[in-house]
XYZ file of C-alpha atoms in Angstrom:
387
model
C -21.153 48.567 -9.015
C -18.112 50.201 -10.769
C -15.272 50.964 -7.944
C -11.918 52.573 -8.731
C -9.225 52.308 -6.022
C -6.269 54.794 -5.602
C -2.937 54.302 -3.739
C -0.041 56.204 -3.976
C 3.679 54.657 -3.849
C 6.685 56.842 -2.659
C 8.853 53.793 -1.323
C 8.665 50.264 -1.844
C 4.962 49.648 -2.304
C 4.575 47.261 0.663
C 3.143 48.778 3.711
C -0.052 47.421 5.385
C -2.350 49.851 3.471
C -0.883 48.064 0.257
C -2.282 44.711 1.587
C -5.220 46.274 2.607
C -6.097 47.568 -0.814
C -5.022 44.243 -2.268
C -7.457 42.220 -0.052
C -10.358 44.267 -0.149
C -10.643 44.921 -3.742
C -9.814 41.110 -4.569
C -12.689 40.121 -2.483
C -15.305 42.926 -3.639
C -14.163 42.151 -7.378
C -16.474 39.182 -7.026
C -19.507 41.221 -7.039
C -18.531 44.704 -8.352
C -16.309 45.423 -11.127
C -13.115 47.162 -9.658
C -10.000 48.487 -11.108
C -6.877 50.084 -9.131
C -4.714 53.345 -9.939
C -1.268 53.425 -8.537
C 0.456 56.709 -8.295
C 4.358 57.234 -8.140
C 7.364 56.479 -9.883
C 7.516 52.725 -9.366
C 5.097 49.725 -9.246
C 4.209 47.799 -6.009
C 4.749 44.211 -6.113
C 1.352 43.824 -3.724
C -0.749 45.658 -6.121
C 0.727 44.032 -9.011
C -0.088 40.741 -7.529
C -4.145 41.755 -8.050
C -3.287 41.123 -11.882
C -3.065 37.360 -11.142
C -6.650 37.629 -10.204
C -7.979 39.342 -13.164
C -8.099 42.754 -11.663
C -6.913 45.545 -14.143
C -3.986 47.724 -12.693
C -2.878 51.312 -14.033
C 0.238 52.493 -13.116
C 0.311 56.396 -13.245
C 3.895 57.861 -13.249
C 3.472 60.606 -10.881
C 6.288 62.846 -9.680
C 4.267 65.972 -8.626
C 5.731 68.413 -11.547
C 3.320 66.545 -13.940
C 0.143 66.878 -11.849
C -1.827 68.531 -14.561
C -1.357 65.857 -17.064
C -2.194 63.217 -14.243
C -5.085 64.981 -13.441
C -6.325 64.932 -17.160
C -5.797 61.230 -17.484
C -7.515 60.472 -14.040
C -10.536 62.696 -15.248
C -10.328 60.709 -18.766
C -9.919 57.364 -17.228
C -12.877 57.682 -14.506
C -15.013 59.096 -17.126
C -14.556 56.241 -19.608
C -15.001 53.566 -16.914
C -18.178 55.087 -15.765
C -17.231 54.550 -12.143
C -19.315 55.055 -9.337
C -17.194 55.058 -6.437
C -13.715 56.183 -6.015
C -11.993 54.844 -3.291
C -8.477 56.359 -1.841
C -6.251 54.541 0.597
C -4.068 57.329 1.592
C -4.340 61.156 2.102
C -2.261 62.072 -1.066
C -4.204 60.157 -3.370
C -7.571 61.581 -1.673
C -6.246 64.902 -2.557
C -5.091 64.110 -6.010
C -8.898 62.506 -6.786
C -10.758 65.595 -5.039
C -8.465 67.984 -7.259
C -9.639 66.243 -10.544
C -13.427 65.905 -8.942
C -13.971 69.041 -6.925
C -17.613 69.175 -7.433
C -18.367 65.994 -9.022
C -21.527 63.916 -7.690
C -19.259 60.800 -7.973
C -18.672 59.111 -4.467
C -15.042 59.637 -3.040
C -14.457 57.387 0.182
C -10.969 57.853 1.941
C -9.711 55.022 4.176
C -7.634 55.564 7.036
C -5.790 52.369 7.638
C -4.893 52.778 11.152
C -2.056 54.951 12.498
C -2.318 57.699 14.962
C -5.078 60.615 15.184
C -4.671 63.504 13.127
C -2.584 66.074 15.241
C -3.597 69.506 12.925
C -6.574 70.512 10.636
C -4.655 69.591 7.337
C -6.142 66.064 7.359
C -8.706 65.638 4.388
C -12.231 66.812 4.944
C -13.871 63.734 2.912
C -17.361 63.409 2.683
C -17.040 59.887 3.627
C -14.363 58.434 5.607
C -13.652 54.456 6.662
C -11.705 53.995 9.723
C -10.118 50.551 11.142
C -10.023 51.419 14.949
C -12.147 52.532 17.509
C -9.407 54.943 18.251
C -9.936 56.685 14.984
C -13.687 56.396 14.984
C -13.704 58.233 18.517
C -11.363 60.965 17.338
C -13.162 62.186 14.286
C -16.674 61.815 16.133
C -15.188 64.348 18.873
C -13.853 66.937 16.371
C -16.698 68.028 14.786
C -14.866 69.786 11.993
C -14.957 66.807 10.041
C -18.360 65.941 8.985
C -17.907 63.066 7.103
C -20.103 60.035 7.154
C -17.771 57.343 9.122
C -17.667 53.891 8.573
C -15.835 51.254 11.085
C -14.658 48.164 9.491
C -11.689 47.117 11.067
C -8.604 45.708 9.466
C -9.404 42.379 7.798
C -6.928 39.733 6.691
C -7.330 36.197 4.867
C -5.958 32.942 5.713
C -2.185 33.319 4.810
C -1.120 30.953 2.188
C 2.158 29.606 3.195
C 5.474 29.078 1.281
C 6.052 25.553 2.201
C 9.467 25.287 0.785
C 10.920 28.463 2.074
C 9.440 27.468 5.438
C 10.942 24.198 5.210
C 14.376 25.688 4.780
C 14.001 28.423 7.564
C 12.930 25.651 10.114
C 15.960 23.757 9.050
C 18.217 26.818 9.621
C 16.836 27.743 13.013
C 16.049 24.313 14.629
C 16.046 23.046 17.217
C 15.474 26.873 18.878
C 12.424 28.332 19.735
C 11.838 30.851 17.316
C 10.265 34.730 17.539
C 9.383 36.506 14.244
C 8.835 40.297 13.986
C 7.988 41.217 10.212
C 8.391 44.879 9.908
C 9.663 47.663 7.484
C 12.733 49.029 8.893
C 11.539 52.668 8.994
C 11.633 55.136 12.248
C 7.530 54.692 12.452
C 8.506 51.132 14.099
C 11.733 52.006 15.936
C 10.417 51.771 19.495
C 8.622 48.257 18.489
C 12.003 46.697 16.802
C 13.881 48.000 19.803
C 11.495 46.226 22.123
C 11.989 42.973 19.797
C 15.474 42.959 20.271
C 15.345 43.957 24.368
C 13.163 40.687 24.677
C 15.897 38.790 22.458
C 18.740 40.059 24.417
C 17.136 39.229 27.961
C 16.075 35.948 27.119
C 19.526 35.006 25.442
C 21.328 36.407 28.561
C 19.505 34.067 30.683
C 20.307 31.116 28.494
C 16.714 30.197 26.820
C 17.090 28.494 23.716
C 15.661 31.030 21.464
C 16.208 32.884 18.316
C 14.518 36.223 17.252
C 14.420 37.113 13.328
C 13.184 40.356 11.767
C 12.167 40.357 8.182
C 11.632 43.699 6.573
C 13.004 45.926 3.923
C 15.359 48.548 4.865
C 14.066 51.951 4.450
C 16.482 53.584 6.828
C 19.940 52.667 6.686
C 21.074 54.516 9.753
C 18.176 52.940 11.853
C 19.101 49.504 10.345
C 22.561 49.973 11.508
C 21.508 51.400 15.174
C 19.158 48.406 15.561
C 22.128 45.614 14.707
C 24.296 47.663 17.114
C 21.607 46.726 19.906
C 22.139 43.059 19.446
C 23.959 40.929 21.760
C 25.173 37.323 21.361
C 23.485 37.160 17.996
C 20.021 37.014 19.827
C 18.539 38.779 16.751
C 18.827 37.896 12.863
C 17.919 40.553 10.289
C 16.591 39.000 6.803
C 16.054 42.003 4.508
C 16.490 40.581 0.858
C 13.411 40.810 -1.698
C 13.115 37.021 -1.760
C 11.918 37.045 1.900
C 10.518 40.473 2.162
C 7.823 40.425 -0.646
C 4.848 38.691 0.693
C 6.757 37.629 3.944
C 3.500 36.736 5.756
C 3.929 33.282 3.825
C 6.895 32.741 5.992
C 4.947 33.098 9.265
C 4.309 29.191 9.856
C 8.206 29.021 10.111
C 8.198 30.531 13.618
C 6.782 29.490 17.182
C 5.909 33.242 18.366
C 4.990 36.193 16.157
C 5.442 39.785 17.363
C 3.294 42.038 15.097
C 1.261 45.269 14.420
C -2.129 45.645 12.499
C -2.277 43.482 9.718
C 0.466 41.246 11.054
C -1.410 40.326 14.077
C -4.169 39.183 12.107
C -2.251 37.179 9.754
C -0.445 35.500 12.373
C -3.893 34.688 13.948
C -5.146 33.238 10.704
C -2.353 30.439 11.193
C -3.208 30.168 15.099
C 0.124 31.493 15.858
C 1.095 32.898 19.297
C 1.024 36.745 19.361
C 2.602 39.647 20.871
C 2.349 43.190 20.197
C 4.411 46.362 21.189
C 3.210 48.207 24.448
C 4.288 52.008 24.716
C 4.840 52.074 28.435
C 7.075 48.865 28.092
C 10.314 47.560 27.403
C 9.267 44.571 25.656
C 6.374 43.572 23.526
C 3.446 41.877 25.339
C 1.655 38.157 24.933
C -1.898 38.869 23.473
C -4.588 36.975 25.398
C -7.912 37.356 26.697
C -7.172 39.899 29.376
C -5.758 42.584 26.870
C -7.229 41.913 23.675
C -10.033 44.267 23.690
C -7.883 47.268 24.486
C -5.253 46.062 21.944
C -7.879 45.760 19.304
C -9.107 49.542 19.818
C -5.834 50.868 18.786
C -5.234 48.131 16.010
C -2.446 46.466 17.831
C -0.185 49.606 16.884
C 2.932 50.960 18.516
C 0.655 53.312 20.406
C -0.574 50.144 22.457
C -0.941 51.090 26.038
C -2.545 48.858 28.741
C -3.319 50.408 32.234
C -1.635 48.696 35.326
C 0.564 46.791 32.848
C 3.063 44.605 34.801
C 6.285 43.886 32.846
C 7.129 41.347 35.240
C 3.945 39.207 34.913
C 4.374 39.922 31.026
C 7.821 38.163 31.093
C 6.488 35.324 33.288
C 3.840 34.724 30.502
C 6.274 34.533 27.687
C 8.739 32.250 29.571
C 5.768 30.117 30.570
C 4.746 29.995 26.886
C 8.220 28.755 25.914
C 8.124 25.961 28.541
C 4.870 25.067 29.211
C 3.247 23.405 26.034
C -0.383 22.956 27.472
C -0.436 27.061 27.813
C 1.293 27.453 24.584
C -1.547 25.365 22.795
C -3.929 27.394 24.649
C -2.747 30.531 23.241
C -2.437 29.316 19.676
C -6.508 28.336 20.271
C -7.223 31.797 21.517
C -5.407 33.123 18.223
C -7.176 31.072 15.891
C -10.654 31.714 17.591
C -10.134 35.548 17.515
C -9.195 35.333 13.507
C -12.494 33.990 12.856
C -14.272 36.111 15.176
C -12.862 39.540 14.251
C -10.561 39.496 11.388
C -11.448 37.294 8.752
C -12.170 39.147 5.337
C -14.979 36.814 4.274
C -17.125 37.724 7.287
C -16.973 41.665 6.502
C -18.003 41.434 2.778
C -21.161 42.546 3.312
C -20.099 45.401 5.567
C -17.767 46.586 2.598
C -20.687 46.212 0.079
C -23.014 48.219 2.081
C -20.615 50.917 2.789
C -20.002 51.521 -0.850
C -23.960 51.329 -1.510
C -24.234 53.910 1.082
C -21.675 56.427 0.280
C -22.902 60.210 -0.033
C -22.179 62.522 -3.039
C -19.226 64.356 -2.775
C -20.371 67.811 -4.296
C -18.950 70.267 -1.781
C -15.553 71.886 -1.669
C -13.257 72.797 1.204
C -10.884 74.957 -0.868
C -8.111 75.613 1.811
C -8.080 72.033 3.022
C -7.643 70.832 -0.511
C -5.170 73.546 -1.634
C -2.899 72.895 1.396
C -3.244 69.032 1.147
C -2.742 69.048 -2.711
C 0.229 71.421 -2.483
C 1.904 69.180 0.351
C 1.341 66.222 -2.096
C 2.945 67.517 -5.236
C 5.909 68.414 -2.848
C 6.102 65.179 -1.540
C 6.417 63.335 -4.660
C 8.800 66.138 -6.139
C 11.443 64.903 -3.387
C 11.385 61.315 -4.245
C 14.946 60.593 -5.611
């Protein structure tokens, strides 16, 4: 099978869905011919990494203004490559591809890589839709105006390959403190979860626990970054924002004791058997993930929208403090994390599901004109606004 993957870059090109595309295409390339197209003004280091695995990457300069020339280029490339399936990893690239092939029998697939449910009728009316959370699956089932063929394959990860040299440096830098790591782009989408991380750091530091919190992430909103730094008390939290640490930052996870994460970050931490925490919408602090709450948090893909009925902040803090001091409890949580990775998150165990999905897509020969018109117009404007 010949599969073309598409993704757009309006920022740094390091978001979670870039890693989703990286891992899925890399592993499916063992059984299929794949090629990746990236739209935007700048390349993505995550997508460029695929070249090291023998996958062709075509960077398509797109600034909104040049839509027609991009459309013509894509049509020629897809026809020349004789691709069977066109797999889009964001809504904007879906509209670009649907605009290029409005009546084609080629099969177009849109992956919704987590995130909240749509809030209006402007979400693409795709013939094939891949979702990664039960939250999204249930919403699309209930909203009948989206008559897509639905595929649920939760987010997947591969076992993290560590950067041993840098891990040694970070361990030495923060020793002998117990360390908590949060990897996150510094953007409004993660504002509350970052604030929760700092609140927990401040609390534990104020109570004289020998801890250090570290936030690693590229700064996408300078004012938010300054706001977060202003919340830090007694140097409880350190920010690391340079390219050296923010590109493929998962390779640094093994430097730290506890990992605070969402989505892919949780799964990568589990691959190394780390004790994991995730934000809770109704709490001041992130929550320890364990057997008692895993299923509910998994349903929302460990997102900032996580919600736990009857959640007890006091009980959660007790668990966190116990994990800091009780080595047996800490090891139990590590074993739980490792077990969940191989049961729920390992990419190798989902390859047959991905292959079957690609083999059972339906042809995309229907046109929802106003949906496409609105979506394509919004996409062109969004890319024109990029500085």
